[in-house]
Coordinates of C-alpha atoms and ligand atoms in Angstrom, one line a residue:
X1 CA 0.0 5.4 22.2
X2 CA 1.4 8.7 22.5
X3 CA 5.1 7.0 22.2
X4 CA 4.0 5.2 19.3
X5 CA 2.8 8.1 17.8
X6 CA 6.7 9.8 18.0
X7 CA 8.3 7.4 16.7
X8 CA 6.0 7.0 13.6
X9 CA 7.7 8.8 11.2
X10 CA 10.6 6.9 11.0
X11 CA 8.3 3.3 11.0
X12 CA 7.4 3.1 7.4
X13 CA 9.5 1.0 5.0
X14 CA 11.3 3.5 3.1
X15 CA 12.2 2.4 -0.5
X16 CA 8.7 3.9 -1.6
X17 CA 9.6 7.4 0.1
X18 CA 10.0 10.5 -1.4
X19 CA 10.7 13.4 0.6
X20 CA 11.1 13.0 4.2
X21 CA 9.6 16.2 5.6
X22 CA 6.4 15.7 3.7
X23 CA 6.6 11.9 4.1
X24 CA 6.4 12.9 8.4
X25 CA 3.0 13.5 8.8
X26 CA 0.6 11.9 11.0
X27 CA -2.7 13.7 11.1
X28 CA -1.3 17.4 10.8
X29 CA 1.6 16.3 13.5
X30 CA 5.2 16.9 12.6
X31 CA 7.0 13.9 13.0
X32 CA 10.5 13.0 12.8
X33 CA 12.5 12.8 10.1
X34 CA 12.4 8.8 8.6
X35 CA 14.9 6.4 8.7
X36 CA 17.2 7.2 5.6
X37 CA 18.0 3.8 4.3
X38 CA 16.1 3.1 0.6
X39 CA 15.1 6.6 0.3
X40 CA 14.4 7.3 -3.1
X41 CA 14.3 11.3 -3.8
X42 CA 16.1 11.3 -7.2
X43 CA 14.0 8.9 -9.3
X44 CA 12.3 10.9 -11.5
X45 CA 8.6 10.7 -12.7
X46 CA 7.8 8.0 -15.5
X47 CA 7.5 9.6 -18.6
X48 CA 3.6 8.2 -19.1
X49 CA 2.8 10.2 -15.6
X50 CA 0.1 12.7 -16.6
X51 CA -0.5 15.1 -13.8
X52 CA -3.9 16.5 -15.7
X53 CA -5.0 12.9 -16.0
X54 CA -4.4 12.6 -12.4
X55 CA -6.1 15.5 -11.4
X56 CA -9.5 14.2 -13.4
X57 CA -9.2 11.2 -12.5
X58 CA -10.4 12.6 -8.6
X59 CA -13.3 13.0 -10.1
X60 CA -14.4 9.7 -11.7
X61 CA -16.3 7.2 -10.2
X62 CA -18.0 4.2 -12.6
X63 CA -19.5 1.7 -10.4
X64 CA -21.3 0.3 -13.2
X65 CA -18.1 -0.4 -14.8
X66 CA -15.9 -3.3 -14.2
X67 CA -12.6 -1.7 -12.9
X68 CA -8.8 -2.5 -14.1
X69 CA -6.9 -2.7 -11.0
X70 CA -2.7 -2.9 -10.6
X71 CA -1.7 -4.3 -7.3
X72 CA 1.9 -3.7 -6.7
X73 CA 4.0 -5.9 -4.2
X74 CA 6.1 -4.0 -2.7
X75 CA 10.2 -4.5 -3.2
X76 CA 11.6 -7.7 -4.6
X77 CA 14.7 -9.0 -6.1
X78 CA 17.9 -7.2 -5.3
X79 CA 15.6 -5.2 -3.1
X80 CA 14.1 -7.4 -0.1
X81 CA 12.9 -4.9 1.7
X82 CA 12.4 -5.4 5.8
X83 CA 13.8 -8.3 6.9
X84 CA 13.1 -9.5 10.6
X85 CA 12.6 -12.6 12.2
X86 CA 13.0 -14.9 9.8
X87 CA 10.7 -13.4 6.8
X88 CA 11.4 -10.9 4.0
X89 CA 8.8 -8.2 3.2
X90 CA 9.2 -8.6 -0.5
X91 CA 8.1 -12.1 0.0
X92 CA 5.0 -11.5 2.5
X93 CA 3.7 -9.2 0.1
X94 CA 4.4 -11.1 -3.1
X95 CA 2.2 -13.9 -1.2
X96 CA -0.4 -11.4 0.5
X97 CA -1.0 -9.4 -3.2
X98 CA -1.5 -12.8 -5.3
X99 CA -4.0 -13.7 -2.7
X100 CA -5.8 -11.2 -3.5
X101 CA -5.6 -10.8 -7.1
X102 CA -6.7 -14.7 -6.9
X103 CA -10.0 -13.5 -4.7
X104 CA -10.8 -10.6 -6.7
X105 CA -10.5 -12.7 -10.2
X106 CA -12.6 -14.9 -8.5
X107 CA -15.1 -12.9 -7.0
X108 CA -15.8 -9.7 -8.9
X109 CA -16.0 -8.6 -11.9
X110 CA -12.5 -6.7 -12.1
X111 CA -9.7 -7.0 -14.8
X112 CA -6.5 -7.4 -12.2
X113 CA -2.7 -6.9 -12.6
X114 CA 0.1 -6.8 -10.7
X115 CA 3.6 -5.2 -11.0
X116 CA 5.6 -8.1 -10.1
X117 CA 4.4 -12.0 -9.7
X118 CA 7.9 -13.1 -9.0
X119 CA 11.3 -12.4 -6.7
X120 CA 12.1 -9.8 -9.8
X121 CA 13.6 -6.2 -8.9
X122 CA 11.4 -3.1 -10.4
X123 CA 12.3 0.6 -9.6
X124 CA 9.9 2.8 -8.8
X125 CA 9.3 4.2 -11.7
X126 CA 8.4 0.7 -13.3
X127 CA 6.2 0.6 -11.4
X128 CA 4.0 3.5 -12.0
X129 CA 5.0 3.4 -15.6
X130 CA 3.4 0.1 -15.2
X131 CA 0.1 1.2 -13.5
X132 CA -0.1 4.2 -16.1
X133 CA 0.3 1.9 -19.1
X134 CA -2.6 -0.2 -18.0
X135 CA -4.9 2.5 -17.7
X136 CA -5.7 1.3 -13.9
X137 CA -8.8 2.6 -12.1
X138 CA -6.8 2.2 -9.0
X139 CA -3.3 1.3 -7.5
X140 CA -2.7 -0.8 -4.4
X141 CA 1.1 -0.6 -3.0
X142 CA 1.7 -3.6 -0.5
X143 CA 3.8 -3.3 2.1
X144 CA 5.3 -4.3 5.5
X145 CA 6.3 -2.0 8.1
X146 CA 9.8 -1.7 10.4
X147 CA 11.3 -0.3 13.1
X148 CA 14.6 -0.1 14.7
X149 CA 13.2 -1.4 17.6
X150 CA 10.5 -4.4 18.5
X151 CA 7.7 -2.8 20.5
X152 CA 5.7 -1.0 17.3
X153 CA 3.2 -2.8 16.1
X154 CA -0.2 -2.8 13.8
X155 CA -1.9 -1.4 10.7
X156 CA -1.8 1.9 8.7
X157 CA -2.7 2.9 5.2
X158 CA -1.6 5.9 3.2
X159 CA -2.9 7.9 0.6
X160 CA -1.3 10.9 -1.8
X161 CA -1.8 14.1 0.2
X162 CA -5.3 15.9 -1.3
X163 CA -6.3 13.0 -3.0
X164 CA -9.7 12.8 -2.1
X165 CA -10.8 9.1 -3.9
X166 CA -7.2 8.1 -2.8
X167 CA -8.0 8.6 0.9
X168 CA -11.3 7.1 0.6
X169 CA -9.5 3.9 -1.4
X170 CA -7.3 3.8 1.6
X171 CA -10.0 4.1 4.4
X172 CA -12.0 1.4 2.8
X173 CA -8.8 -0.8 3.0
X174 CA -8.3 0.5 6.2
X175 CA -11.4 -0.2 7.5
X176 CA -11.8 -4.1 6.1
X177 CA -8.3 -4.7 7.4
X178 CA -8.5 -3.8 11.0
X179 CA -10.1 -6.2 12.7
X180 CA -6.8 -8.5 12.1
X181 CA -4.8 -6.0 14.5
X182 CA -5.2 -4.8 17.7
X183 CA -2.9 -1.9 17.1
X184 CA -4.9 0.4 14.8
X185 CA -2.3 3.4 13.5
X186 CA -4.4 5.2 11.3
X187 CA -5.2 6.3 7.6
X188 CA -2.2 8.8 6.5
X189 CA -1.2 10.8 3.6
X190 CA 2.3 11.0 2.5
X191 CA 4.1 11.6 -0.2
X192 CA 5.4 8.0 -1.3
X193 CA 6.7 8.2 -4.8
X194 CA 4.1 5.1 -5.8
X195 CA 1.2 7.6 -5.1
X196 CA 2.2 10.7 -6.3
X197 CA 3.1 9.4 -10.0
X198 CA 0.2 7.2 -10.2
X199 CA -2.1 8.6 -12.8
X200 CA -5.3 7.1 -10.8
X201 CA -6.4 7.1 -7.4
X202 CA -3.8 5.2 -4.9
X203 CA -2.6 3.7 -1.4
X204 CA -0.7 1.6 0.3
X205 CA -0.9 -0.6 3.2
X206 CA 1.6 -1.1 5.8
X207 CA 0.1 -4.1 7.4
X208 CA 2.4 -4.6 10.3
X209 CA 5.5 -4.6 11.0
X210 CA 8.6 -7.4 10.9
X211 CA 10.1 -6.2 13.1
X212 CA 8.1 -7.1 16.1
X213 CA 7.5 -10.5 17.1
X214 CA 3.6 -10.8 17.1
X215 CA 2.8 -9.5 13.7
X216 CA 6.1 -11.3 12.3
X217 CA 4.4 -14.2 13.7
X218 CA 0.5 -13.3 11.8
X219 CA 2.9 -12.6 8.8
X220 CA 4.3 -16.2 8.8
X221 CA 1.2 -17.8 8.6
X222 CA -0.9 -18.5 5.4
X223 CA -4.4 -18.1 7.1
X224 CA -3.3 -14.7 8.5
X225 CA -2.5 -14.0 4.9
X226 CA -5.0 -14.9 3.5
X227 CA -7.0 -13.1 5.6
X228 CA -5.5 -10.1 4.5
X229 CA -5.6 -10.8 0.9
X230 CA -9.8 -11.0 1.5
X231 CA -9.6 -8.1 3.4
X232 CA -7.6 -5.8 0.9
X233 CA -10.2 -7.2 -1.7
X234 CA -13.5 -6.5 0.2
X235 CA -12.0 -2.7 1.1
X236 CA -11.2 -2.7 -2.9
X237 CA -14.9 -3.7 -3.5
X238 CA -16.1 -1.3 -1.3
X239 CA -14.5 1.6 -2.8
X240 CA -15.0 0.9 -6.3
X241 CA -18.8 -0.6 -6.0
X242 CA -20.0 1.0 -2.8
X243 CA -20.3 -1.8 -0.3
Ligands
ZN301 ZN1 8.0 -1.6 1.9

């Protein structure tokens, strides 16, 4: 654990990165720096991000009312994201978010969007502009993790640093989507453009990583998936309704 825990930083799928130094975090550690590729330091905020509508948005909580939710799959188009043995992340996550906008539709009570529903290529700041436009409750950011080498492994979810419903959105994930790993990597903030320029509460799950054999493996297969699309929903429910 304690290598895993040095080679961290440079782990996460950088596309949704802004700054590196505050992006290498890992419960108060200094990390190293990330992996440059994808960085994406000179997008600037969508014009619709409202940093006073952020800020009051920490303090809102309606469990009696049915929540609007964006779920945002993570890369796509021109942009495939990690690519390892023999999957793409933009694909896994395309699959892994419709999943769960199809249980949550199903389920709950929730209006539910999502960025992208095909292989299309959205910057950044669609994105957000996106989430901001809708007026969302909360944002979800899929993802899949990488590294330069096989051995890392396992789960982690971020949230925007001192964003106290965001880090509770991504515990709740967090803690519905760990029993499908046996590598548990924790709950992290960082400073992901996705969740700083998100007018309401945010995270985003790195839900394994491509580039090692056995989650690659979990990643091909639609049970697994599935799986994962239930547990995003169940942590969703359990943040917005309380269990
Ligand atoms: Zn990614």
């Amino acid at each position: 654990m304690k290598m895993a825990k040095t080679l961290v930083a440079a782990l996460v799928c950088t596309t949704i990165l802004s700054t590196p130094a505050l992006a290498a975090k890992d419960n108060g550690q200094a990390l190293d720096a990330i992996a440059p590729e994808g960085l994406s330091t000179s997008e600037p905020a969508p014009a619709n991000y409202d940093p006073s509508l952020k800020k009051a948005n920490e303090a809102i909580i309606m469990p009696e009312a049915n929540p609007i939710i964006v779920l945002d799959p993570g890369h796509g188009g021109s942009d495939p994201g990690a690519v390892g043995n023999g999957i793409r992340e933009s694909d896994v996550v395309l699959d892994i978010a419709t999943r769960s906008k199809n249980y949550i539709v199903a389920n709950y009570p929730a209006t539910v969007y999502m960025t992208r529903i095909a292989d299309t290529t959205l910057t950044l700041g669609d994105r957000t502009t996106y989430a901001n436009n809708k007026g969302a409750n909360f944002f979800v950011s899929f993802h899949i993790n990488s590294y330069t080498t096989s051995t890392p492994n396992g789960l982690e979810t971020y949230y925007y640093p001192g964003s106290t419903n965001g880090q509770r959105l991504a515990t709740d994930l967090y803690n519905k989507l760990k029993s499908h790993y046996s590598t548990l990597r924790g709950v992290k903030s960082a400073d992901f453009y996705v969740l700083r320029n998100t007018n309401m509460p945010a995270s985003l799950g790195e839900t394994g990583f491509i580039s090692n054999y056995t989650d690659a493996t979990n990643l091909k297969s639609s049970t697994f998936k599935q799986n994962l699309a239930v547990a995003y929903s169940q942590g969703m429910h359990v943040y917005w309704w309380g269990f």
